[in-house]
Tab-separated table of C-alpha atoms and ligand atoms in Angstrom:
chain	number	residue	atom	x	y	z
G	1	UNK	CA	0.000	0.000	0.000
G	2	UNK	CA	1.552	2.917	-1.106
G	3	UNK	CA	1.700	6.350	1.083
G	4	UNK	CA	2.722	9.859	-0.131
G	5	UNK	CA	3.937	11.966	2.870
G	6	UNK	CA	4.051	15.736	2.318
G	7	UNK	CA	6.753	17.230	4.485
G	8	UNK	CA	6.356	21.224	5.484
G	9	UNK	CA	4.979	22.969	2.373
G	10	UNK	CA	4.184	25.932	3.782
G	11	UNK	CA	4.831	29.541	2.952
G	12	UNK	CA	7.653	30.460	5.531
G	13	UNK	CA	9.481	27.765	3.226
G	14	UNK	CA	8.531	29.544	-0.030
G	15	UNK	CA	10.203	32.278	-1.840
G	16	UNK	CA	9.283	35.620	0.457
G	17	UNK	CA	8.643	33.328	3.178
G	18	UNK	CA	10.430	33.717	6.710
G	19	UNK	CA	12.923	30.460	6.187
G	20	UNK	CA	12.506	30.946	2.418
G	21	UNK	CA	14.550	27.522	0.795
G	22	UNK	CA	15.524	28.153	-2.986
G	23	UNK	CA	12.838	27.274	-5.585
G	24	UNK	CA	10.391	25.950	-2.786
G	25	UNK	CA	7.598	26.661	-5.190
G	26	UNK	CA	8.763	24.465	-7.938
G	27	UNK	CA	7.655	21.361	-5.983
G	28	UNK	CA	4.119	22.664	-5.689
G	29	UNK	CA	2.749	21.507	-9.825
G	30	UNK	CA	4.865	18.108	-9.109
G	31	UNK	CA	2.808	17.644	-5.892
G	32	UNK	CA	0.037	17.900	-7.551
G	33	UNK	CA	0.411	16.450	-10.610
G	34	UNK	CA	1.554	13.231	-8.542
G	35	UNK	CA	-0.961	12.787	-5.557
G	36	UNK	CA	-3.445	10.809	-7.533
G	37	UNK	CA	-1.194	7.969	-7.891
G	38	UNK	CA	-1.167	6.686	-4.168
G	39	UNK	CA	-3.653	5.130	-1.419
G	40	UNK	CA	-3.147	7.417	0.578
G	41	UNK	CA	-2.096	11.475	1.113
G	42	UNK	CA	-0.585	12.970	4.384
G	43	UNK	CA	1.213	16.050	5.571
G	44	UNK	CA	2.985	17.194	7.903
G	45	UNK	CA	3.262	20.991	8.837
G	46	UNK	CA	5.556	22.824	11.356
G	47	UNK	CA	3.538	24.754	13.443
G	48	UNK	CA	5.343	26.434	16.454
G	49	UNK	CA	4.427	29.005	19.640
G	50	UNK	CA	6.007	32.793	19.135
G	51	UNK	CA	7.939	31.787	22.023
G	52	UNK	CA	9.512	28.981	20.603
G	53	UNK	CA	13.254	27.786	21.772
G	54	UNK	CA	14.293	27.089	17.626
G	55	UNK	CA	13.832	31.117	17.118
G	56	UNK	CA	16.606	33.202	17.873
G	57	UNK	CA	14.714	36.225	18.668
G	58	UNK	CA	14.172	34.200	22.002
G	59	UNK	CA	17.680	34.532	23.014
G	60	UNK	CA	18.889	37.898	22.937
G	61	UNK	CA	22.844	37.198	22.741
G	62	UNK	CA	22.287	34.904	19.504
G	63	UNK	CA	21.906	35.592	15.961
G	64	UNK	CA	19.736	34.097	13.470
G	65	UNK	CA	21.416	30.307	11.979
G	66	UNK	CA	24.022	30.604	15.503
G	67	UNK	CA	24.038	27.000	17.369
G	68	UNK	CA	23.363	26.752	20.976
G	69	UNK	CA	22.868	23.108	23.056
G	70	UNK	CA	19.197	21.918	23.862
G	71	UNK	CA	19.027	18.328	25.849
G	72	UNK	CA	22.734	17.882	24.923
G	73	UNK	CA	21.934	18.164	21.231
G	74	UNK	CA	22.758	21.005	18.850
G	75	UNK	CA	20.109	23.331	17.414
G	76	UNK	CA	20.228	26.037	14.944
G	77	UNK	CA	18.981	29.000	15.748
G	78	UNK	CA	15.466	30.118	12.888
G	79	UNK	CA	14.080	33.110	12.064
G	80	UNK	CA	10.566	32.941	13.415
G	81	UNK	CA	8.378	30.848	11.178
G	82	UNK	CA	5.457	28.795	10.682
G	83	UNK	CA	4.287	30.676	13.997
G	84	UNK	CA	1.056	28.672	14.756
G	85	UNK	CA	-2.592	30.397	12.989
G	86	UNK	CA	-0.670	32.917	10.641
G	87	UNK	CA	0.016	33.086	6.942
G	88	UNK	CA	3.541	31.734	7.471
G	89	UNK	CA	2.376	28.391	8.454
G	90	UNK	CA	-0.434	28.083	6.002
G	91	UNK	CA	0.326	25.677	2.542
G	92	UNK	CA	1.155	26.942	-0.190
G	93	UNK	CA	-2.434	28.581	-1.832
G	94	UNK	CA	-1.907	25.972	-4.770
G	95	UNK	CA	-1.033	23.440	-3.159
G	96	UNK	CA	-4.316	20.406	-3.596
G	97	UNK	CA	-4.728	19.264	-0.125
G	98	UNK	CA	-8.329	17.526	-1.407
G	99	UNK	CA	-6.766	13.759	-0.748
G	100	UNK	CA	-4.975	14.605	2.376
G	101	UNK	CA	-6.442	12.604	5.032
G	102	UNK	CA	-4.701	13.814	7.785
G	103	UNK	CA	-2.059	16.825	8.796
G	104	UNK	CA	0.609	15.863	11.501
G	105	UNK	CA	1.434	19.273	13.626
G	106	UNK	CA	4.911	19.344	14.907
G	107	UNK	CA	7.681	21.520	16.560
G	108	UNK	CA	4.520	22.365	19.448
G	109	UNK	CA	6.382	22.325	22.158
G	110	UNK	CA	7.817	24.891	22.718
G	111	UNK	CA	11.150	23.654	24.462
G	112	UNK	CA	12.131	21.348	22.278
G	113	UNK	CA	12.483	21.477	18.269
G	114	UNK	CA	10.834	18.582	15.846
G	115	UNK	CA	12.181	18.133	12.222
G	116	UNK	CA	10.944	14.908	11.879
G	117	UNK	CA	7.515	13.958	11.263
G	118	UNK	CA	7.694	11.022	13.549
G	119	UNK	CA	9.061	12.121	16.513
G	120	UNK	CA	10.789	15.391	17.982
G	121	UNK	CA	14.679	16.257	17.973
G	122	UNK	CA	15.272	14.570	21.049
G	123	UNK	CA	13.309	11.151	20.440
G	124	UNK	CA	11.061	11.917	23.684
G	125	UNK	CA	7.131	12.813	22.138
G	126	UNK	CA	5.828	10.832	19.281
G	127	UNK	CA	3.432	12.613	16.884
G	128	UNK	CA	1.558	9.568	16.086
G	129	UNK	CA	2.251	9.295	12.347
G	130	UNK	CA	3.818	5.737	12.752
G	131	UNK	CA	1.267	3.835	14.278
G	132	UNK	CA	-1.597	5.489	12.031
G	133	UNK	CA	0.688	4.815	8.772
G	134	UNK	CA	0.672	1.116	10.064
G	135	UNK	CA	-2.815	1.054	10.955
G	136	UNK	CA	-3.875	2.335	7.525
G	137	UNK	CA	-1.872	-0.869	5.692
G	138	UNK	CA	1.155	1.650	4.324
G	139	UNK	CA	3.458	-0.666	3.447
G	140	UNK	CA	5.729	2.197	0.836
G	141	UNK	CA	6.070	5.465	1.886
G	142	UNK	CA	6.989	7.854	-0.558
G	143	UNK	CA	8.540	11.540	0.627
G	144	UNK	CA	8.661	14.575	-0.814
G	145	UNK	CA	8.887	18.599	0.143
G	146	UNK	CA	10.739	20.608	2.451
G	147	UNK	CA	13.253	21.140	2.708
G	148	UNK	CA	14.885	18.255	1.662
G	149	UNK	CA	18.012	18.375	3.924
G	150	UNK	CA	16.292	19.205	7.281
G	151	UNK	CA	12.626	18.202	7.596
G	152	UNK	CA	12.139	15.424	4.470
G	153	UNK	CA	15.942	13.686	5.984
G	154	UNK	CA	14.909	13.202	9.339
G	155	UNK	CA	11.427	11.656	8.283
G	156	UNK	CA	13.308	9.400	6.133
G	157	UNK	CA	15.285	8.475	8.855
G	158	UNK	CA	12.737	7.763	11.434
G	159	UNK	CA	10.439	6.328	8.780
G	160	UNK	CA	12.908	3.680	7.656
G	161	UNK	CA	13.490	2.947	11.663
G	162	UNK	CA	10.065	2.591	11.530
G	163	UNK	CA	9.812	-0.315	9.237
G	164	UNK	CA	8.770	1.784	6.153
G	165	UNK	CA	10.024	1.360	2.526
G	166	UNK	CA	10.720	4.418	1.962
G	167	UNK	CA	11.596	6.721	-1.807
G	168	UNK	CA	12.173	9.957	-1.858
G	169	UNK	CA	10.991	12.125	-4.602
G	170	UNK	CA	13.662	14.364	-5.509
G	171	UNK	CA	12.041	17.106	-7.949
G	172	UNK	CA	9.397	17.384	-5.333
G	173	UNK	CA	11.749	17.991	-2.483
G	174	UNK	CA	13.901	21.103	-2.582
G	175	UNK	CA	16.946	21.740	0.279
G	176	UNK	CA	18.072	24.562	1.858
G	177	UNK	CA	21.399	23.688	1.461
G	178	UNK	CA	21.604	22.025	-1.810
G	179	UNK	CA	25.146	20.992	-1.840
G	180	UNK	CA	25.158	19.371	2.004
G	181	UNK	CA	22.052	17.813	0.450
G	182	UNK	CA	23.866	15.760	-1.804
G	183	UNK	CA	25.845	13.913	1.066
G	184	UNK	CA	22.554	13.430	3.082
G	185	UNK	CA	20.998	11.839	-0.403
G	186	UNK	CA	24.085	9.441	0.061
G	187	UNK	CA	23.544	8.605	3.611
G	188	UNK	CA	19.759	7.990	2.722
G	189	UNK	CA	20.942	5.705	-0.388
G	190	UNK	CA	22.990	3.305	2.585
G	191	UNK	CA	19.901	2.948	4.411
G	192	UNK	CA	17.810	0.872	1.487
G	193	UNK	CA	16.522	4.619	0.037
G	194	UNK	CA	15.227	4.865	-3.034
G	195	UNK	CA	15.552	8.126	-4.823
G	196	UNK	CA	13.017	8.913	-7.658
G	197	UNK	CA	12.148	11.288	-9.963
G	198	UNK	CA	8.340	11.863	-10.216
G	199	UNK	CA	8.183	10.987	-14.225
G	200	UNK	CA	9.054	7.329	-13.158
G	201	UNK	CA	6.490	6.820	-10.876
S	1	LIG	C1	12.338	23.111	8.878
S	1	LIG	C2	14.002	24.360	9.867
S	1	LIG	C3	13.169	24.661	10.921
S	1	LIG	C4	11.907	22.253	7.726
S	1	LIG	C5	11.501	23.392	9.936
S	1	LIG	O1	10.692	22.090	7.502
S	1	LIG	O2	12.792	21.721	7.013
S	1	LIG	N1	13.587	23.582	8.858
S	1	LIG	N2	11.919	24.158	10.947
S	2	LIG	ZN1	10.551	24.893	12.362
């Protein structure tokens, strides 16, 4: 049973967003030229507090992309985005969300950051996604949007710990980083990921 899992396509991602990531927008007519072709549609979307510990504006002595240690882990320091109920965490306006079935919120709490879909940065709070993937017969889970080297990696990650086969489709995933991306896409190619182009599916 075949899943496609939409990873963070909101506007603070977009062009003129708040965390803009190059050529966000492109995936947006691949998304939805594609969603037709699986069981099932999900999303996630990153939807954090004003007062959340991933923006540096809440630390006065730190600038915007600095690193500071939360739980004994490093975390970069945002711009505020996808601030819960505003424009900035909405989808992109032509994005189809008709199929979606369900939206997984994450990066809530607001100690503690969550780039994965599955579970936050330190592993502690589960959003749920894996046991309602299971429970819904996904056997393939197919990834896709952004950005590709932050948000779509880690819910590769924890989706292939999860039991998942997992493809990632490439020209509907952009990175923020698109040269860094190309050693995650090698890590992700170890772990039994396949990479895809959306013409071939
Ligand atoms: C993301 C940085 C901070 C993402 C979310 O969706 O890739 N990146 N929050
Ligand atoms: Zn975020």
């Amino acid at each position: 049973m075949k899943t496609l899992l939409i990873i963070d396509a909101q506007n603070d991602f977009m062009p003129g967003g708040a965390l803009p990531v190059p050529n966000g927008d492109a995936i947006v007519p691949v998304i939805n030229a594609i969603q037709h072709k699986f069981d099932l549609v999900v999303a996630s979307q990153d939807w954090h507090p004003s007062n959340h510990v991933s923006f540096a504006s809440n630390h006065p002595n730190k600038a915007e992309f600095d690193e500071i240690e939360i739980f004994g882990k490093l975390q970069t320091l945002w711009p505020d985005h996808c601030v819960q109920n505003t424009q900035g965490a909405a989808f992109h306006k032509d994005l189809n969300t008709s199929r979606w079935e369900a939206i997984f919120r994450k990066g809530t709490d607001k100690t503690i950051d969550s780039y994965s879909a599955f579970y936050d940065n330190g592993q502690i709070k589960a959003t749920g996604i894996k046991g309602y993937l299971k429970e819904k017969g996904t056997t393939q889970l197919y990834l896709c949007g952004l950005a590709a080297d932050i948000c779509v990696y880690y819910s590769i990650v924890d989706a292939v710990n999860a039991g998942f086969e997992c493809t990632l489709i490439q020209d509907a995933s952009k990175a923020l980083d698109a040269k860094h991306f190309l050693n995650l896409a090698t890590t992700l190619e170890n772990k039994g990921v396949a990479l895809i182009t959306s013409d071939t599916l």
